[in-house]
Structures are given as C-alpha cells and as structure tokens.
XYZ file of C-alpha atoms in Angstrom:
579
model
C 25.180 8.838 4.162
C 21.977 10.701 5.187
C 21.389 13.899 3.134
C 19.574 16.571 5.251
C 17.476 19.488 4.215
C 16.800 22.486 6.517
C 14.145 24.200 4.211
C 10.750 24.474 6.022
C 7.298 25.399 4.808
C 6.588 28.964 5.590
C 8.497 29.241 8.855
C 6.850 25.973 10.266
C 8.567 22.847 11.155
C 7.084 21.215 8.118
C 9.923 20.378 5.439
C 9.237 21.603 1.955
C 9.830 18.213 0.577
C 6.512 16.911 1.947
C 4.586 19.030 -0.551
C 5.995 16.998 -3.381
C 5.153 13.791 -1.552
C 1.573 14.833 -0.927
C 0.900 15.897 -4.491
C 2.503 12.637 -5.725
C 0.230 10.681 -3.501
C -2.902 12.638 -4.660
C -2.042 11.983 -8.298
C -1.221 8.387 -7.722
C -4.469 7.621 -5.870
C -6.392 9.450 -8.666
C -4.548 6.953 -11.031
C -5.355 3.931 -9.065
C -8.982 4.637 -8.146
C -9.756 6.177 -11.440
C -8.770 3.011 -13.258
C -10.630 0.843 -10.745
C -13.870 2.823 -10.998
C -14.613 1.455 -14.447
C -12.671 -1.858 -14.324
C -15.566 -4.088 -13.580
C -17.743 -2.443 -16.295
C -14.739 -2.894 -18.758
C -14.605 -6.560 -17.940
C -18.350 -6.958 -18.467
C -19.134 -4.788 -21.433
C -15.734 -4.615 -23.234
C -14.132 -7.896 -22.722
C -17.697 -9.671 -22.464
C -16.958 -11.608 -19.358
C -19.695 -12.659 -16.968
C -20.298 -10.953 -13.718
C -18.843 -13.903 -11.720
C -15.608 -13.947 -13.443
C -15.312 -10.095 -13.444
C -15.852 -10.007 -9.758
C -13.209 -12.736 -9.103
C -10.552 -11.087 -11.308
C -11.544 -7.774 -9.632
C -11.052 -9.067 -6.135
C -7.878 -11.036 -7.210
C -6.293 -7.728 -8.496
C -7.156 -5.882 -5.334
C -5.692 -8.548 -3.141
C -2.484 -8.492 -5.162
C -2.174 -4.764 -4.765
C -2.084 -5.250 -1.007
C 0.295 -8.308 -0.980
C 2.999 -6.699 -3.195
C 3.845 -3.957 -0.647
C 6.054 -6.578 1.076
C 8.046 -6.908 -1.913
C 8.562 -3.181 -2.437
C 9.320 -2.831 1.263
C 12.105 -5.414 1.069
C 13.617 -3.704 -2.110
C 13.448 -0.373 -0.429
C 14.918 -1.371 2.947
C 17.524 -3.920 1.662
C 18.623 -2.860 -1.768
C 17.637 0.512 -3.388
C 16.480 2.660 -0.634
C 13.008 4.290 -0.609
C 13.652 7.034 -3.109
C 15.004 4.956 -5.901
C 12.294 2.180 -5.272
C 9.619 4.744 -5.601
C 10.913 5.938 -8.814
C 11.672 2.739 -10.445
C 8.373 1.110 -9.405
C 6.479 4.118 -10.453
C 8.030 3.612 -13.947
C 6.617 0.025 -13.858
C 3.264 1.431 -12.715
C 3.076 3.894 -15.757
C 4.074 1.125 -18.156
C 1.122 -1.018 -16.814
C -1.269 1.915 -17.295
C -0.073 2.375 -20.918
C -0.346 -1.340 -21.643
C -3.912 -1.398 -20.021
C -4.992 1.641 -22.109
C -3.717 0.021 -25.401
C -5.631 -3.058 -24.604
C -8.819 -0.971 -24.430
C -8.421 0.360 -28.062
C -10.790 -1.800 -30.173
C -8.620 -1.378 -33.340
C -5.562 -2.951 -31.705
C -5.833 -6.737 -32.420
C -8.583 -9.142 -31.473
C -10.363 -9.982 -28.094
C -7.522 -12.378 -27.159
C -4.900 -9.625 -27.444
C -7.136 -7.244 -25.471
C -7.397 -9.746 -22.703
C -3.553 -10.509 -22.654
C -2.822 -6.719 -22.589
C -5.349 -6.042 -19.851
C -3.965 -8.760 -17.716
C -0.375 -7.854 -18.264
C -1.222 -4.309 -17.510
C -3.060 -5.082 -14.258
C -0.157 -7.186 -13.084
C 2.311 -4.472 -13.721
C -0.047 -1.905 -11.950
C -0.394 -4.172 -8.985
C 3.352 -4.444 -8.542
C 3.713 -0.716 -9.130
C 1.035 0.583 -6.684
C 1.782 -2.124 -4.185
C 5.497 -1.747 -4.360
C 5.433 2.005 -3.620
C 2.587 2.009 -1.128
C 4.737 1.412 2.079
C 7.662 3.328 0.605
C 5.874 6.690 -0.006
C 4.368 6.911 3.513
C 7.604 5.892 5.314
C 9.607 8.213 3.002
C 7.319 11.075 4.158
C 7.839 10.300 7.724
C 11.600 10.315 7.131
C 11.649 13.939 6.149
C 10.935 15.199 9.689
C 13.598 15.693 12.582
C 13.504 13.610 15.497
C 11.922 16.452 17.628
C 9.200 17.187 15.203
C 6.886 14.229 16.123
C 3.703 16.255 16.483
C 4.264 17.664 12.845
C 4.989 14.176 11.697
C 1.726 12.894 13.100
C -0.260 15.656 11.402
C 1.501 14.852 8.182
C -0.010 11.365 7.992
C -3.372 12.926 8.454
C -2.697 15.330 5.532
C -1.272 12.329 3.583
C -4.367 10.334 4.192
C -6.556 13.285 3.116
C -4.580 13.517 -0.224
C -5.487 9.786 -0.849
C -9.246 10.534 -0.242
C -9.176 13.681 -2.311
C -7.538 11.833 -5.269
C -9.954 8.944 -4.938
C -13.118 10.910 -4.814
C -12.213 13.096 -7.815
C -11.202 9.996 -9.951
C -14.343 8.099 -9.186
C -16.399 11.023 -10.556
C -14.182 11.881 -13.687
C -13.319 8.593 -15.229
C -16.861 7.152 -15.379
C -18.069 10.318 -17.064
C -15.014 9.987 -19.657
C -16.153 6.219 -20.189
C -20.071 6.955 -20.631
C -20.252 10.555 -21.852
C -17.299 10.608 -24.299
C -17.711 8.314 -27.342
C -14.799 6.855 -29.368
C -14.307 3.967 -31.689
C -18.197 3.664 -31.959
C -18.836 3.052 -28.317
C -17.901 3.783 -24.569
C -14.452 5.341 -24.465
C -12.537 2.800 -22.126
C -9.230 3.878 -23.689
C -9.738 7.529 -22.546
C -11.061 6.416 -19.114
C -7.846 4.417 -18.653
C -5.500 6.976 -20.531
C -6.296 9.699 -18.154
C -5.179 7.814 -14.979
C -2.037 6.928 -16.903
C -1.439 10.537 -17.471
C -1.898 11.158 -13.698
C 0.569 8.529 -12.822
C 3.045 10.197 -15.172
C 2.390 13.634 -13.484
C 2.865 11.807 -10.015
C 6.238 10.553 -11.099
C 7.424 13.773 -12.542
C 6.335 15.769 -9.246
C 8.133 13.222 -7.108
C 11.359 13.505 -9.087
C 11.158 17.365 -8.996
C 11.521 17.380 -5.312
C 14.671 15.145 -5.368
C 17.009 17.967 -4.205
C 14.911 18.601 -1.104
C 14.489 14.960 0.212
C 16.235 13.346 3.191
C 17.332 10.085 1.680
C 18.414 7.217 4.176
C 20.439 4.667 2.524
C 19.305 0.855 2.593
C 20.426 -1.154 5.445
C 21.589 -4.054 3.542
C 19.676 -7.322 3.044
C 17.568 -6.898 6.116
C 15.221 -9.890 5.333
C 18.113 -12.384 4.942
C 19.591 -11.263 8.333
C 16.268 -11.222 10.169
C 15.558 -14.832 8.937
C 18.941 -16.143 9.787
C 18.661 -14.524 13.238
C 15.307 -16.125 13.890
C 16.393 -19.434 12.568
C 19.493 -19.320 14.696
C 17.611 -18.476 17.821
C 15.083 -21.347 17.257
C 17.902 -23.926 16.467
C 19.924 -22.762 19.600
C 16.984 -22.801 21.881
C 16.227 -26.270 20.717
C 19.483 -27.722 21.225
C 20.551 -25.887 24.468
C 17.317 -25.246 26.366
C 17.843 -28.094 28.838
C 21.596 -27.443 29.483
C 21.478 -23.558 29.695
C 19.692 -21.286 31.890
C 16.339 -19.882 30.832
C 16.352 -16.708 28.593
C 13.812 -13.822 29.112
C 12.894 -13.984 25.327
C 13.260 -16.820 22.791
C 15.001 -14.383 20.391
C 17.760 -13.884 23.091
C 19.267 -17.483 22.188
C 20.693 -15.666 19.008
C 22.988 -13.361 21.093
C 25.744 -15.929 20.712
C 26.016 -15.050 17.008
C 24.081 -11.839 16.231
C 24.297 -8.375 17.647
C 21.908 -7.248 20.445
C 20.697 -4.357 18.244
C 19.413 -6.623 15.486
C 17.665 -8.812 18.142
C 15.962 -5.881 19.700
C 14.787 -4.532 16.310
C 13.260 -7.913 15.444
C 11.572 -8.014 18.946
C 10.016 -4.593 18.063
C 8.702 -5.613 14.750
C 7.254 -8.881 16.196
C 5.433 -7.129 18.881
C 3.689 -4.901 16.354
C 3.030 -7.728 13.866
C 1.304 -9.616 16.681
C -0.759 -6.633 17.448
C -1.989 -6.489 13.782
C -3.417 -10.098 13.895
C -6.970 -9.071 14.672
C -6.974 -6.121 12.308
C -7.953 -7.756 8.971
C -11.386 -8.151 10.480
C -11.918 -4.370 10.204
C -11.083 -4.345 6.627
C -13.246 -7.267 5.971
C -16.173 -5.511 7.454
C -15.129 -2.218 5.588
C -15.178 -4.019 2.346
C -18.860 -4.899 2.778
C -19.784 -1.450 1.507
C -19.179 -2.589 -2.044
C -20.651 -5.966 -1.610
C -23.905 -6.661 -3.367
C -23.811 -3.216 -4.982
C -24.089 -1.206 -1.740
C -22.405 1.794 -2.655
C -23.554 5.214 -1.257
C -22.540 8.283 -3.159
C -18.815 8.133 -3.466
C -18.192 11.896 -3.093
C -20.422 12.142 0.012
C -18.496 9.276 1.710
C -15.160 10.575 0.876
C -15.884 14.277 1.745
C -16.935 12.917 5.234
C -13.428 11.298 5.324
C -11.631 14.534 4.508
C -13.605 16.499 7.071
C -12.907 13.777 9.728
C -9.371 13.810 8.698
C -9.053 17.591 9.288
C -10.473 17.154 12.942
C -8.505 14.140 13.544
C -8.614 13.466 17.299
C -5.619 13.514 19.534
C -5.027 10.796 21.983
C -3.573 7.343 22.568
C -3.069 5.821 19.239
C -4.147 2.199 19.865
C -7.093 3.542 21.727
C -8.045 5.457 18.658
C -7.733 2.398 16.490
C -9.996 0.425 18.905
C -12.530 3.195 18.934
C -12.453 3.235 15.045
C -13.228 -0.431 14.902
C -16.273 -0.022 17.399
C -17.581 2.825 15.294
C -17.472 0.665 12.161
C -19.280 -2.048 13.818
C -21.955 0.329 14.956
C -22.460 1.498 11.435
C -22.991 -2.013 9.903
C -25.274 -3.009 12.934
C -27.296 0.213 12.023
C -27.328 -0.998 8.426
C -28.714 -4.337 9.538
C -31.550 -2.641 11.530
C -32.454 -0.394 8.725
C -32.252 -3.219 6.216
C -30.468 -1.340 3.444
C -31.900 -2.062 -0.090
C -29.921 -2.568 -3.063
C -28.718 0.874 -4.360
C -27.268 0.953 -7.883
C -25.170 3.985 -8.350
C -24.214 5.020 -11.868
C -21.568 7.696 -11.417
C -21.487 8.668 -15.085
C -24.769 10.578 -14.357
C -25.746 13.158 -11.612
C -29.109 11.264 -11.087
C -27.330 8.137 -10.065
C -29.731 7.450 -7.142
C -32.998 8.295 -9.076
C -32.378 5.707 -11.771
C -34.358 2.401 -12.192
C -34.107 -0.214 -14.722
C -36.692 -0.976 -17.458
C -37.088 -3.294 -20.335
C -39.876 -4.335 -22.813
C -40.874 -7.707 -24.111
C -42.771 -7.433 -27.533
C -45.379 -10.091 -28.436
C -46.707 -8.212 -31.282
C -46.004 -9.279 -34.877
C -44.352 -5.911 -35.767
C -41.131 -4.325 -34.432
C -41.703 -1.658 -31.907
C -39.786 1.572 -31.077
C -40.607 2.894 -27.544
C -39.683 6.445 -26.458
C -39.535 6.746 -22.606
C -38.535 10.388 -21.712
C -35.238 10.853 -23.516
C -34.545 7.146 -23.768
C -35.143 4.890 -26.897
C -35.967 1.199 -26.681
C -36.252 -1.251 -29.561
C -38.178 -4.578 -29.136
C -38.218 -6.862 -32.128
C -41.351 -8.715 -33.206
C -42.671 -11.974 -31.846
C -41.293 -11.910 -28.223
C -38.155 -9.725 -28.880
C -36.652 -8.210 -25.771
C -35.305 -4.720 -25.604
C -32.032 -3.618 -24.006
C -32.168 -2.756 -20.327
C -31.950 0.969 -19.733
C -31.888 2.899 -16.314
C -34.352 5.771 -16.560
C -35.000 8.689 -14.020
C -37.804 8.352 -11.537
C -41.061 9.760 -12.536
C -44.626 9.307 -13.934
C -44.665 8.173 -17.506
C -47.968 8.553 -19.129
C -48.597 8.766 -22.956
C -45.391 6.895 -23.845
C -45.099 6.662 -27.628
C -44.760 3.249 -29.241
C -44.279 3.098 -33.068
C -44.598 0.183 -35.259
C -44.138 0.185 -39.230
C -47.972 0.636 -39.644
C -49.179 2.600 -36.475
C -48.349 4.620 -33.561
C -49.742 3.817 -29.997
C -49.651 5.666 -26.593
C -49.283 3.620 -23.242
C -49.164 4.562 -19.708
C -46.471 3.099 -17.577
C -47.291 5.075 -14.482
C -44.667 5.678 -11.722
C -41.291 4.058 -12.210
C -39.950 4.414 -8.572
C -36.496 4.381 -6.948
C -34.278 1.399 -7.199
C -36.947 -0.861 -9.000
C -36.605 -3.236 -11.969
C -39.653 -3.250 -14.341
C -40.458 -5.510 -17.200
C -43.389 -4.374 -19.523
C -44.975 -6.857 -21.887
C -46.546 -5.277 -25.006
C -49.336 -7.245 -26.628
C -51.577 -6.262 -29.572
C -55.305 -6.311 -29.049
C -58.019 -5.152 -31.306
C -58.410 -1.730 -29.552
C -54.739 -1.171 -29.558
C -51.695 -1.816 -27.685
C -52.005 -3.191 -24.072
C -49.344 -3.608 -21.385
C -48.606 -5.862 -18.389
C -46.117 -4.112 -16.086
C -44.215 -6.265 -13.706
C -42.065 -5.081 -10.805
C -39.329 -7.569 -10.690
C -37.278 -5.779 -7.991
C -39.408 -3.765 -5.598
C -38.754 -0.116 -5.290
C -36.795 1.111 -2.124
C -39.154 1.769 0.759
C -36.526 3.320 2.910
C -35.165 6.680 2.164
C -31.452 6.837 1.186
C -30.666 9.553 3.889
C -31.065 6.854 6.545
C -27.744 5.692 5.365
C -26.079 8.977 5.930
C -25.553 8.495 9.803
C -24.099 4.880 9.089
C -21.511 6.285 6.746
C -20.586 9.082 9.128
C -19.899 6.503 11.758
C -18.052 4.183 9.145
C -15.897 7.013 7.852
C -15.014 8.306 11.314
C -13.997 4.781 12.266
C -11.995 4.250 9.113
C -10.159 7.538 9.420
C -9.280 7.031 13.062
C -8.182 3.609 12.282
C -6.150 4.191 9.092
C -4.263 7.374 9.920
C -3.448 6.222 13.353
C -2.417 2.841 11.871
C -0.033 4.523 9.379
C 1.616 6.711 12.028
C 1.776 3.915 14.513
C 3.525 1.591 12.060
C 6.107 4.313 11.332
C 6.672 5.376 14.832
C 7.124 1.792 16.282
C 9.492 0.557 13.436
C 13.319 0.557 13.679
C 14.944 2.704 11.086
C 16.053 -0.381 8.929
C 12.587 -1.788 8.808
C 10.125 1.028 8.488
C 8.983 0.101 4.969
C 8.639 -3.569 6.070
C 6.311 -2.598 8.859
C 4.328 -0.352 6.618
C 3.945 -3.347 4.327
C 2.700 -5.419 7.294
C 0.109 -2.757 7.944
C -1.035 -2.826 4.410
C -1.178 -6.571 4.276
C -3.910 -6.487 6.970
C -6.094 -5.095 4.013
C -5.159 -7.940 1.804
C -6.183 -10.547 4.550
C -9.333 -8.661 4.937
C -10.292 -9.270 1.239
C -9.396 -12.883 1.610
C -11.750 -13.041 4.676
C -14.657 -11.447 2.388
C -14.076 -13.911 -0.446
C -14.177 -16.963 1.950
C -17.145 -15.890 3.967
C -19.267 -13.606 1.809
C -18.722 -15.678 -1.424
C -18.800 -19.105 0.158
C -21.429 -18.757 3.007
C -24.246 -17.842 0.671
C -25.899 -15.744 3.493
C -28.458 -13.008 2.995
C -27.098 -9.548 2.887
C -28.525 -8.422 6.400
C -27.153 -11.722 8.008
C -23.810 -10.979 6.370
C -23.751 -7.441 7.869
C -24.717 -8.695 11.260
C -22.073 -11.497 11.254
C -19.265 -9.243 10.189
C -20.313 -6.569 12.737
C -20.463 -9.092 15.474
C -17.104 -10.431 14.628
C -15.580 -7.018 14.615
C -17.051 -6.189 18.081
C -15.292 -9.420 19.353
C -12.162 -8.642 17.572
C -12.247 -5.017 19.077
C -12.489 -6.291 22.549
C -9.560 -8.750 21.986
C -7.511 -5.917 20.327
C -8.351 -3.631 23.266
C -6.888 -6.041 25.712
C -3.882 -6.586 23.676
C -3.369 -2.685 23.262
C -3.660 -2.504 27.019
C -0.558 -4.644 27.548
C 1.442 -3.110 24.680
C 4.369 -0.956 25.761
C 5.696 1.800 23.443
C 9.072 1.898 22.378
C 11.169 4.794 20.832
C 13.336 3.629 17.925
C 15.525 6.700 18.320
C 16.102 5.805 22.082
C 17.372 2.583 20.654
C 20.054 4.188 18.508
C 21.125 6.231 21.642
C 21.296 3.173 23.852
C 23.434 1.067 21.473
C 25.525 4.062 20.691
C 26.329 4.520 24.279
C 26.940 0.673 24.513
C 29.429 0.983 21.682
C 31.208 3.863 23.312
C 31.392 1.895 26.652
C 32.895 -1.203 24.775
C 35.516 1.248 23.196
C 36.423 2.639 26.660
C 36.711 -0.966 28.027
C 38.578 -2.144 24.982
C 41.043 0.780 25.397
C 41.578 0.279 29.209
C 42.156 -3.530 28.626
C 44.811 -2.563 26.042
C 46.628 -0.225 28.508
C 46.569 -2.912 31.265
C 47.953 -5.527 28.783
C 50.642 -3.109 27.776
C 51.540 -2.510 31.480
C 51.687 -6.226 32.309
C 53.822 -6.869 29.263
C 56.347 -4.143 30.357
C 56.316 -5.598 33.880
C 57.257 -8.979 32.623
C 60.943 -9.889 33.133
C 63.007 -10.015 30.001
C 64.038 -13.269 28.730
C 67.540 -14.408 27.553
C 68.510 -16.237 24.506
C 69.289 -19.772 24.914
C-alpha cells in the first residue's frame, strides 16, 4: 500500500515532508563530519597511536562507511522499506556515537577499554551512516509526484546543500570543543564526540516527527535473491541452449522462460547504469587528494563555495554535467601542480589557522629553561632537553624572555614565517645565552590565495558531479531498486578511496607528481565517460510501469476471449451417451 500526502509547502509543488528530510540530513551530516574532524587527533593524542596506524584506521573507517550503503539498500528495498530502515539504523548510529563518546572519557577503564569502545563505536557508526545514506536520498525523491520531476531535481540540490552546511559547521565547532574546552585535565574529546551524538539524536527525532506526512513505499520482497537467481538462470540457460536456439537480443533475455519480462527489464536498467559508473571512482580518488599530505584549505571557504554553486546549479543534460564536473576537477589539480602547493597545516580550533608555524627548543645549558614566545610557554629541560612543539602566530619575535633558576635572558628569534618549522638550539656562553635557529621546513613562498581558483574549480566540479549523480541514480532506477542504485553510486566513493590507498600510499611519489598522475588519469577517464554517456539512452521507470500494466490488461483480455471461445466450442460439441 502506498500512503500519499497532498500537503505542499506554501502553495508550491514541494511536499511538506521534504523539510523534515532536509533537516534530518543536515543534523546527520553535522554528526558525521563533526566526529571525523577530530578523529585522527583522537587516535594520535588520546589513544597514543602513531600517524601511520591512525591514518590507516581513518581510511578503513571512511571506506567502510561507503561500502555499507549496499547493505542498507538491500534491507530497505527487500525487507523493511526505506522509512523503517532509516529509523532502525539511525538508532544503531546513535548507539555508536554514545559508545564512542564513553570511550573518550579518561575515567572509564584503561587504554585497552578505550580502544575497544572506540572501535565498536566506529563500526556501529559506519553501519549506521552507511546504511541510511542511500535510503534518505531515495526516500526524499519518493515524496514527489510523477509530474513534479523539475521540483525533484531541485530537491537533490537542496539536499546536497544541507550536507555541505552541516559539514562546514561541524568542522568548525567540534575542534573548538576539543581544544578550547578543557575536561578531565586535558582536551575534551568526550564533549567533541558527545555533541555530534546529540545532533544525531535530534536528526532521528526530526525524521520521526514527519512520519504522518511521508509517502511510504512498501518493500518489494527479496529483490537481491530474485535478481541473482534471474541472472544465474539467464547465464545457465544461455550456456546450455545458445547453439540450439535462435540468438537473443540481450543475454538476460535467456531468462524469459522462467522470470517475468518486467524483472528482466529492471535488471537491464540497473546494469546499464552500473556499467556507466565504472569510470567514476577515479573522480573521487582525485577529489580525495585535497586531504592527502595535509593539503587542506580553509574548510568553510571550500564548503561555502559548494553552497553557492549548489544554489546556481546549472540546468542541462545530466551526464554532460557529470563529465564537465570531472574535467573541472582535473583542471583544478593540474593548476595545483603548476602552482606547486606547499604544505598547509590548518588548525581549526583557532581562527589563525593559516598563520601558525611550529617551533621547538633544544636546551644544551646545564639549567632548565622556561621560554615565553608571545603568549605561548615552552619548557626545555637541562642537558639537551627538548621542549614540546607548539604552533605560534606569524610575526617578529625579538626580546624573547628565557628564565633559568639563576638568571633571566633575552633572545631574538627574528621572523617566524608562514608554514615553516623551526628548531632553536639554546647554548650558554660567557656573555649570556646564544641561539642557533634552524628552519627545518621552509616557509611558504606562494601566497595561499593562489589556491582559491583551484578550489573554486574543484568545488564547481564536485557539485555538478555529485548532485547530478544523486538525481540520475534515482531517476534511472526502477521503483524496486532505487536504494540499491543509490548504494551503487555511493560505492564509487569507496572504490575511489581504495585507489588512493593503492596509488598514493604504495607508489611513494612526490606530491606534485601524485597530483599530475591523478589529474591525467581523470582527464582520460572523462573522455571515456563522455563516450559512454553519448551512447546511453535514457529510460523512464514510470513508463515501464505503464507498459507492463497495459501488457497485463491485454493478457487479461486475451485470456477472457480464449475462455469465451473455449465455452463456445464446448457447447458446440455433440453430447455423448452413456455406454
């Protein structure tokens, strides 16, 4: 049974129910990206893992989040339906956040328990966020009537804008909660994870609140099993009878002996789209390079650009827009290679994230030394003690105070420039304290504003690619497999991450060479995708419903006529006499 709702937003063709879906998505994305914003720091500074292990676990978690959508889609389309799947997996999602937050409380158990709770929490979060990903977008598309295709297309743009808005706010707020709020004698990871947990609870409550307004399509039965059996029978039947029987127009047509034509046509539709998705992971592999090697431009500048481009999302041929998006992304990274982007370490817990540079001291003096650099305090123990590494704002530092137990000295550090890493060796001489200043990582010699055009291109490409991909996946999917095809779209992101791990982590190339390699590969993939898109023929799943409904009606008429003829022929037959 399909429950319909006629309520519209302010006299438009937009159903009221999508407001709950968009707010739900905003809160869920705040929850997800807010947690991820401090996840690597949590691994390194709280669990005391090294950077290699932290990076590996981070990428494994990200990949799992994009492989689990297939499981959520199958549950939605085959068993529970989208509405119940979103609710049940959101509960799993909330539990994962709570477990993760408890694991970040120092007073709860030892380090082993913290690691166990963190891993259990991340697995639950991965299944929760991945499971609802394909369902929420498809469920939003289900709210529109057949004739409101233009409004549905705009909905996917609004939906994607809510994703960006939630992610940008969370990547600003949660690092501030971690760094500026102190609890349990240190950085407050429990609060930084607890706030995203609270936002996920709000997302769940908001979604349930709109329950009476939603269109809820019932599940179509065990779709995956029927699809697999149909494909298996087609292959088996073709192998056995290909030499004896006349040639079929499509290899799936060999299943017509056992399975309905409608199912066969639906599988053909899904296969045609999935084949079109084969080149797409390369886009996400390149897009993921913006976080490789600490290349992160200002988060909110990047995402604000996404929101602006989303609002002015171009009209046109969907596959053409996706191809243009791929080209724009490739141009952005070619430009990055030419400009030769230096390492930019962005610390989102402070507003002066770009201006910071790292500094540490080595003390060869026989006394302990306390050094005050601006507002930052350093301590270097005697006899080659090394101070902690602290990021300080850019500026001239003259007359820096150095105090020992017996004396006070003033030293000149000079200019501490953008993006550099300095080591200062302190030595005691007869006339006082002398310094040797070493620049371990050179200061940036290219202004950061040169990255703005690249990020504008990259963002424009990503928005054209992502929004169009979401809408295309929904519009080209049969009703029984809309969540499955959304999951197929999301899995292109997962395979993109796998490509990054294989190439970026295994090749050992320099950064500029990596950029050039991925940009070149994406240009080649864009050409291949454009050719594939040129030969793609659009289908209308609603037309499929009408076609098979008419076929069913014709079959009923034929069946009725045959029964009438059979009745006539029986009455015309001569009566038999008993023997």
